[in-house]
XYZ file of C-alpha atoms in Angstrom:
476
model
C 0.000 0.000 0.000
C 1.406 3.344 -1.025
C 1.378 5.925 1.752
C 2.050 9.635 2.017
C 3.053 11.270 5.244
C 2.373 14.955 5.748
C 5.747 16.406 6.726
C 8.080 18.941 5.252
C 10.518 16.772 3.338
C 11.568 13.245 2.470
C 13.265 11.815 5.522
C 14.641 8.487 6.623
C 13.308 6.997 9.856
C 14.640 3.775 11.328
C 11.429 2.038 10.296
C 11.100 3.205 6.698
C 10.475 6.108 4.334
C 8.162 9.039 4.875
C 7.060 10.860 1.747
C 6.406 14.587 1.364
C 2.993 15.889 0.287
C 1.268 19.263 0.405
C -0.965 19.992 3.399
C -4.203 21.716 2.410
C -4.869 24.118 5.279
C -7.866 25.619 3.456
C -9.809 22.352 3.662
C -12.856 22.456 5.930
C -12.285 20.637 9.201
C -14.291 17.416 9.528
C -14.652 15.722 12.899
C -14.270 11.951 13.092
C -15.149 11.912 16.796
C -18.601 13.481 16.447
C -19.692 12.680 12.882
C -22.619 14.644 11.511
C -25.368 12.846 9.614
C -24.141 14.499 6.437
C -20.829 12.601 6.665
C -22.177 9.359 8.162
C -21.997 7.595 4.789
C -18.385 8.713 4.261
C -16.765 8.153 7.657
C -17.080 5.015 9.756
C -18.983 6.080 12.890
C -17.194 4.088 15.584
C -18.762 5.983 18.495
C -20.530 9.172 19.519
C -18.922 11.009 22.468
C -20.829 11.808 25.620
C -21.567 15.535 25.464
C -21.352 16.955 28.988
C -21.565 20.637 28.070
C -24.487 21.262 30.431
C -22.128 20.302 33.243
C -19.274 22.422 31.838
C -21.460 25.524 31.401
C -23.162 25.072 34.768
C -20.390 27.142 36.381
C -19.765 29.624 33.577
C -17.746 31.976 35.808
C -15.407 29.190 36.892
C -14.998 28.019 33.294
C -14.192 31.548 32.123
C -11.551 31.805 34.829
C -9.942 28.544 33.690
C -9.975 29.610 30.026
C -8.258 32.852 31.022
C -5.641 30.968 33.073
C -4.925 28.693 30.102
C -4.636 31.818 27.907
C -7.121 30.471 25.361
C -9.190 32.644 23.058
C -12.756 31.371 23.489
C -16.041 33.286 23.720
C -17.793 31.121 26.301
C -20.985 33.212 26.371
C -21.528 32.676 22.647
C -20.564 29.000 22.951
C -23.169 28.510 25.680
C -25.827 30.268 23.580
C -24.942 28.002 20.660
C -25.205 24.919 22.866
C -28.596 26.003 24.228
C -29.813 26.626 20.671
C -28.551 23.200 19.593
C -30.469 21.537 22.444
C -33.655 23.434 21.569
C -33.458 22.271 17.944
C -32.735 18.720 19.081
C -35.763 18.847 21.390
C -37.972 20.005 18.498
C -36.750 17.118 16.393
C -37.480 14.582 19.155
C -40.953 16.085 19.636
C -41.680 15.690 15.925
C -40.331 12.160 15.995
C -42.697 11.224 18.836
C -45.590 12.887 16.998
C -44.667 10.940 13.865
C -44.858 7.648 15.785
C -48.283 8.524 17.170
C -49.631 9.462 13.755
C -48.139 6.342 12.217
C -50.121 4.217 14.674
C -53.308 6.189 13.920
C -52.793 5.798 10.181
C -52.144 2.091 10.493
C -55.298 1.669 12.557
C -57.464 3.521 10.021
C -55.923 1.813 7.000
C -56.488 -1.633 8.533
C -60.108 -0.828 9.388
C -62.385 -3.186 7.406
C -65.314 -0.845 6.886
C -64.502 2.854 6.639
C -67.087 5.595 7.015
C -66.938 8.890 5.153
C -65.568 10.494 8.327
C -62.857 7.844 8.418
C -61.876 8.633 4.830
C -61.710 12.340 5.570
C -59.659 11.681 8.708
C -57.321 9.460 6.711
C -56.692 12.229 4.160
C -55.983 14.729 6.973
C -53.616 12.353 8.773
C -51.682 11.628 5.592
C -51.299 15.334 4.914
C -50.172 15.999 8.494
C -47.790 13.047 8.357
C -46.259 14.392 5.142
C -45.822 17.835 6.711
C -44.170 16.329 9.801
C -41.765 14.346 7.623
C -40.836 17.532 5.745
C -40.320 19.439 9.006
C -38.169 16.605 10.357
C -36.042 16.669 7.211
C -35.514 20.423 7.526
C -34.641 20.236 11.218
C -32.338 17.259 10.669
C -30.335 19.214 8.082
C -30.169 22.094 10.548
C -28.836 19.715 13.220
C -26.220 18.460 10.772
C -25.077 22.036 10.207
C -24.898 22.595 13.966
C -22.956 19.341 14.417
C -20.293 20.698 12.060
C -20.124 24.133 13.683
C -21.346 24.208 17.271
C -20.397 20.705 18.467
C -16.986 20.673 16.770
C -16.108 23.940 18.535
C -17.431 22.739 21.883
C -15.325 19.580 21.656
C -12.276 21.860 21.769
C -13.124 23.001 25.303
C -10.208 22.114 27.602
C -10.314 19.736 30.531
C -11.265 21.049 33.966
C -8.202 22.234 35.916
C -7.156 20.420 39.067
C -7.097 22.569 42.206
C -3.388 21.790 42.642
C -2.383 23.257 39.247
C -0.487 26.559 39.688
C -2.379 29.423 38.001
C 0.451 31.199 36.184
C 3.954 30.015 37.133
C 5.313 26.473 37.397
C 6.073 25.260 40.895
C 9.225 23.326 41.844
C 8.065 20.462 44.053
C 11.450 18.871 44.626
C 15.074 19.649 43.821
C 17.147 16.467 44.117
C 20.927 16.699 44.380
C 23.218 19.666 43.948
C 22.292 22.262 41.351
C 24.879 22.345 38.524
C 27.293 25.210 38.034
C 26.992 27.488 35.011
C 29.823 26.775 32.556
C 31.859 29.390 30.707
C 30.983 29.765 27.026
C 34.292 28.272 25.874
C 33.662 25.141 27.968
C 30.182 24.498 26.628
C 29.685 21.609 24.220
C 26.443 20.330 22.800
C 25.604 16.673 23.287
C 25.726 16.178 19.507
C 29.306 17.442 19.379
C 30.241 15.276 22.373
C 28.388 12.231 21.044
C 30.000 12.384 17.608
C 33.463 12.835 19.121
C 32.948 9.769 21.383
C 31.424 7.780 18.487
C 28.095 7.464 20.306
C 25.789 9.403 17.970
C 25.368 9.729 14.237
C 23.142 12.760 13.759
C 21.983 14.289 10.470
C 18.728 16.002 11.402
C 15.837 15.565 13.904
C 14.323 12.840 11.704
C 17.533 10.972 10.935
C 19.851 9.980 13.789
C 21.377 6.812 15.256
C 22.689 5.802 18.665
C 25.966 3.878 18.437
C 28.070 1.567 20.639
C 27.646 2.292 24.389
C 24.772 4.705 23.721
C 22.803 2.007 21.902
C 23.507 -0.493 24.706
C 22.532 2.124 27.286
C 19.184 2.645 25.543
C 18.431 -1.085 25.680
C 19.376 -1.467 29.354
C 17.681 1.774 30.436
C 14.354 0.576 29.001
C 14.813 -2.807 30.677
C 15.626 -1.192 34.028
C 12.481 0.939 33.883
C 10.427 -2.108 32.908
C 11.711 -4.113 35.881
C 10.826 -1.314 38.303
C 7.285 -1.152 36.921
C 6.907 -4.935 36.956
C 7.952 -4.968 40.613
C 5.118 -2.517 41.326
C 2.500 -4.762 39.681
C 2.144 -2.667 36.541
C 1.544 -4.881 33.528
C 3.499 -4.546 30.299
C 1.520 -4.390 27.063
C 2.348 -3.650 23.435
C 0.523 -0.792 21.752
C -0.009 -0.261 18.047
C 2.288 2.104 16.148
C -0.693 3.207 14.048
C -4.123 4.483 14.983
C -7.197 5.994 13.353
C -8.200 9.666 13.340
C -10.975 9.114 15.900
C -8.367 8.175 18.544
C -6.166 11.164 17.705
C -9.122 13.537 17.992
C -10.333 11.661 21.064
C -6.994 12.348 22.746
C -7.488 16.093 22.254
C -5.314 16.607 19.165
C -6.254 17.968 15.737
C -6.361 14.876 13.546
C -5.979 16.975 10.380
C -2.949 18.950 11.561
C 0.377 17.462 10.314
C 2.138 19.258 13.176
C 0.219 17.158 15.741
C 0.763 13.689 14.248
C 2.245 12.018 11.189
C -0.754 11.497 8.891
C -0.796 8.559 6.483
C -2.847 8.784 3.322
C -3.757 5.886 1.073
C -3.238 6.663 -2.626
C -5.818 4.020 -3.502
C -8.670 5.709 -1.618
C -11.447 6.681 -4.023
C -12.519 9.689 -1.933
C -9.434 11.640 -0.886
C -11.261 14.389 1.033
C -12.571 12.058 3.749
C -10.794 12.986 6.976
C -10.437 9.501 8.446
C -6.840 8.411 8.091
C -4.220 6.314 9.766
C -1.633 8.101 11.918
C 1.904 7.063 12.804
C 2.009 7.703 16.561
C 4.079 4.880 18.079
C 3.210 2.067 20.470
C 3.935 4.188 23.548
C 1.733 7.105 22.507
C -1.376 8.145 24.412
C -3.583 7.610 21.342
C -2.358 4.032 21.049
C -3.136 3.317 24.716
C -6.618 4.821 24.448
C -7.376 2.575 21.488
C -7.201 -0.494 23.743
C -10.314 0.519 25.691
C -12.304 2.911 23.470
C -16.036 2.096 23.523
C -15.644 -0.485 26.267
C -17.499 -1.222 29.490
C -15.000 -2.534 32.048
C -15.999 -4.810 34.903
C -15.719 -3.002 38.224
C -13.746 -5.935 39.670
C -11.010 -5.322 37.060
C -10.306 -1.768 38.227
C -7.771 -0.308 38.674
C -6.016 -1.234 35.421
C -2.309 -0.360 35.304
C -0.333 -0.623 32.056
C 3.032 0.360 30.730
C 4.437 0.046 27.228
C 7.987 0.187 25.883
C 8.641 1.327 22.339
C 8.551 4.326 20.035
C 6.846 7.661 20.033
C 6.619 9.548 16.734
C 6.129 13.312 16.886
C 6.395 15.848 14.031
C 9.231 18.309 14.498
C 8.351 21.998 14.269
C 11.276 24.196 13.233
C 11.461 27.588 14.920
C 14.041 29.806 16.557
C 13.102 28.842 20.117
C 13.165 25.085 19.477
C 15.810 23.028 21.252
C 18.158 21.203 18.909
C 19.791 17.793 18.777
C 18.327 14.873 20.709
C 16.104 17.222 22.699
C 13.808 17.594 19.700
C 13.533 14.523 17.498
C 10.686 12.967 15.523
C 11.290 9.476 16.841
C 12.134 8.517 20.424
C 12.316 5.345 22.493
C 10.110 5.869 25.531
C 8.270 4.114 28.350
C 4.623 5.127 28.692
C 2.427 4.604 31.770
C -1.365 4.379 31.470
C -3.795 3.904 34.383
C -7.577 3.430 34.318
C -9.165 4.205 37.685
C -12.607 4.327 39.242
C -12.824 7.878 40.546
C -10.960 11.070 41.454
C -10.086 9.861 44.942
C -8.362 6.789 43.536
C -6.636 9.041 40.987
C -5.087 11.181 43.726
C -3.686 8.136 45.531
C -2.336 6.415 42.407
C -0.875 9.611 40.964
C 1.346 10.034 44.031
C 2.356 6.351 43.920
C 3.379 6.462 40.249
C 5.226 9.743 40.741
C 7.229 8.142 43.547
C 8.153 5.212 41.276
C 9.368 7.665 38.625
C 11.368 9.579 41.247
C 13.016 6.324 42.398
C 13.958 5.585 38.814
C 15.776 8.924 38.420
C 17.427 8.525 41.815
C 19.231 5.556 40.250
C 20.367 7.148 36.985
C 21.363 10.740 37.807
C 22.784 12.849 40.631
C 20.543 15.819 40.001
C 16.996 16.344 38.757
C 14.001 18.392 39.725
C 10.263 17.749 39.925
C 8.055 20.544 38.584
C 4.293 21.026 38.597
C 3.296 22.775 35.384
C 1.193 25.927 35.382
C -2.217 26.248 33.711
C -0.920 27.968 30.507
C 1.527 25.095 29.924
C -1.058 22.316 30.070
C -2.451 20.499 27.061
C -6.186 20.615 26.382
C -6.611 17.102 27.786
C -4.734 17.724 31.053
C -6.048 18.689 34.472
C -2.574 18.642 36.003
C 0.951 17.688 34.897
C 4.136 17.027 36.837
C 7.461 16.962 34.958
C 10.860 15.464 35.723
C 13.679 17.650 34.406
C 17.423 17.182 33.882
C 19.883 20.042 33.420
C 21.431 20.872 30.055
C 24.739 22.726 30.585
C 24.877 23.684 26.895
C 21.434 25.326 26.762
C 21.614 26.374 30.423
C 18.093 25.209 31.099
C 16.196 22.215 32.405
C 14.929 19.649 29.916
C 11.765 17.634 30.502
C 12.640 13.934 30.314
C 9.471 12.538 31.930
C 5.968 13.621 32.823
C 2.815 12.382 34.511
C -0.608 13.826 33.734
C -4.006 13.667 35.371
C -6.872 13.582 32.854
C -9.923 12.689 34.935
C -12.911 11.688 32.758
C -11.864 13.745 29.730
C -10.926 10.733 27.572
C -13.552 8.348 28.912
C -16.384 10.746 27.976
C -14.954 11.367 24.520
C -14.205 7.703 23.768
C -16.884 6.013 25.912
C -14.696 4.144 28.405
C -16.758 3.196 31.424
C -17.600 0.660 34.082
C -20.829 -0.701 35.523
C -21.580 -0.415 39.240
C -23.319 -3.051 41.351
C -26.570 -1.133 40.769
C -26.051 -1.500 36.998
C -25.364 2.225 36.720
C -22.785 3.096 34.065
C -20.010 5.459 35.168
C -17.034 6.969 33.324
C -13.517 5.999 34.413
C -10.687 8.387 35.292
C -7.315 8.195 33.528
C -3.695 8.964 34.373
C -0.974 8.800 31.728
C 2.640 9.803 31.369
C 6.029 9.222 29.808
C 8.393 7.691 32.376
C 11.468 8.372 30.261
C 12.592 9.642 26.878
C 15.876 7.977 25.902
C 17.215 10.686 23.528
C 16.664 13.474 26.045
C 18.264 11.539 28.903
C 21.313 10.655 26.796
C 21.645 14.279 25.686
C 21.717 15.552 29.282
C 24.082 12.821 30.521
C 26.553 13.529 27.698
C 26.625 17.238 28.477
C 27.254 16.511 32.165
C 30.492 14.636 31.294
C 31.901 15.876 27.954
C 35.036 13.692 28.074
C 33.443 10.320 28.757
C 29.986 8.745 28.628
C 29.387 7.845 32.275
C 26.777 5.083 32.438
C 24.895 5.037 35.796
C 26.030 2.241 38.130
C 22.593 0.577 38.246
C 22.557 0.307 34.457
C 26.148 -0.967 34.432
C 25.221 -3.627 36.979
C 22.245 -4.688 34.896
C 24.418 -4.806 31.771
C 26.956 -6.950 33.620
C 24.241 -9.322 34.818
C 22.880 -9.605 31.278
C 26.323 -10.405 29.838
C 27.004 -13.002 32.567
C 23.652 -14.641 31.883
C 24.434 -14.825 28.182
């Protein structure tokens, strides 16, 4: 199958070619998460998200405050008016539908009557005329609802997640500073990790989409992933394998724009007869959030099976955006080996407990591989649409003189479960939505970049990883 990937140029990834095509930004956005009736015969309708906008607009002042903190440009008053109008039109349609059913029964009764009087015949003519008028009104209102699906609902689905009370309003908060803060180097002593890595024959780097780890760096990657996996296994977190590819509905369900080539790598099939249908495959990687969500989308989980705790080891694929403020080298690459954590929990109380437990596991991991790191709680403007709260683990880059995020853990609440219909059934047979925590425990390229800059003359592999490497070699 021929595929085209929407990126800027032909590049060479470790797993194959990616071909350049033109991105049509003028094309009208089409949702694959909430598909209007007009597109139902073009896009496979896998699910319809639970629309909780009554709940979101219930505290309009609080929502406006959160939108302002996130520094988003949204007119919530107009959005609420649009939602109320949508509901009123939907109510009219349901009223007509009920009236249609009643008249259908009356018509059937009259038609099946053996002996009809003149009054019956007159009534039959009237009912048929009324039935025809109702069908016409329903058709008109349905088309209006389709228009509103493509305007009102698509905009409302872009509303961000509710902020957690612990999220700092404007400035990130340092929760923990482990080890001694590094000294600032003189300019003539600064070396980038790419320069160091090439000199030590550890990195072959051409551009953010084309790089290789060599010798000890490649072995370090393998053992680092294994070390993280063992720590998670010891804490009863189950390893799974996610899919490298996913459909547009999962990308949009995770809060990204499924038509934006800067959000994901979009694959297009040259053999598709209708090329303007916005339901494609995306190269995201087996450790991506979209891949994890695909395992439970549109599922009802047994209460006895909660909590569910997963982790996956593999690749994450992310388009690289070139700009002046972007970090270079291994700190900004299109392909990275990572470990992703994904938890499905019953409620917010369980989320609070498990979030702290997972964060402690991640802290223990970095205690074993570096002498200095810091734990930072991100502020509201820094959060993604899908996040209620995010905590980052950062290592220091002497070359850039700033901290680099190498891990993160995010609280999402019911944001994903309402969009992708992930729920559980209580003992009273009441269906409830689950809460979700996700995060990246480590990003290999970023960790290697920071470790190289800490020791420019020699790649110092952490003792725990060396011990594991020694044990592996002795076993072999």
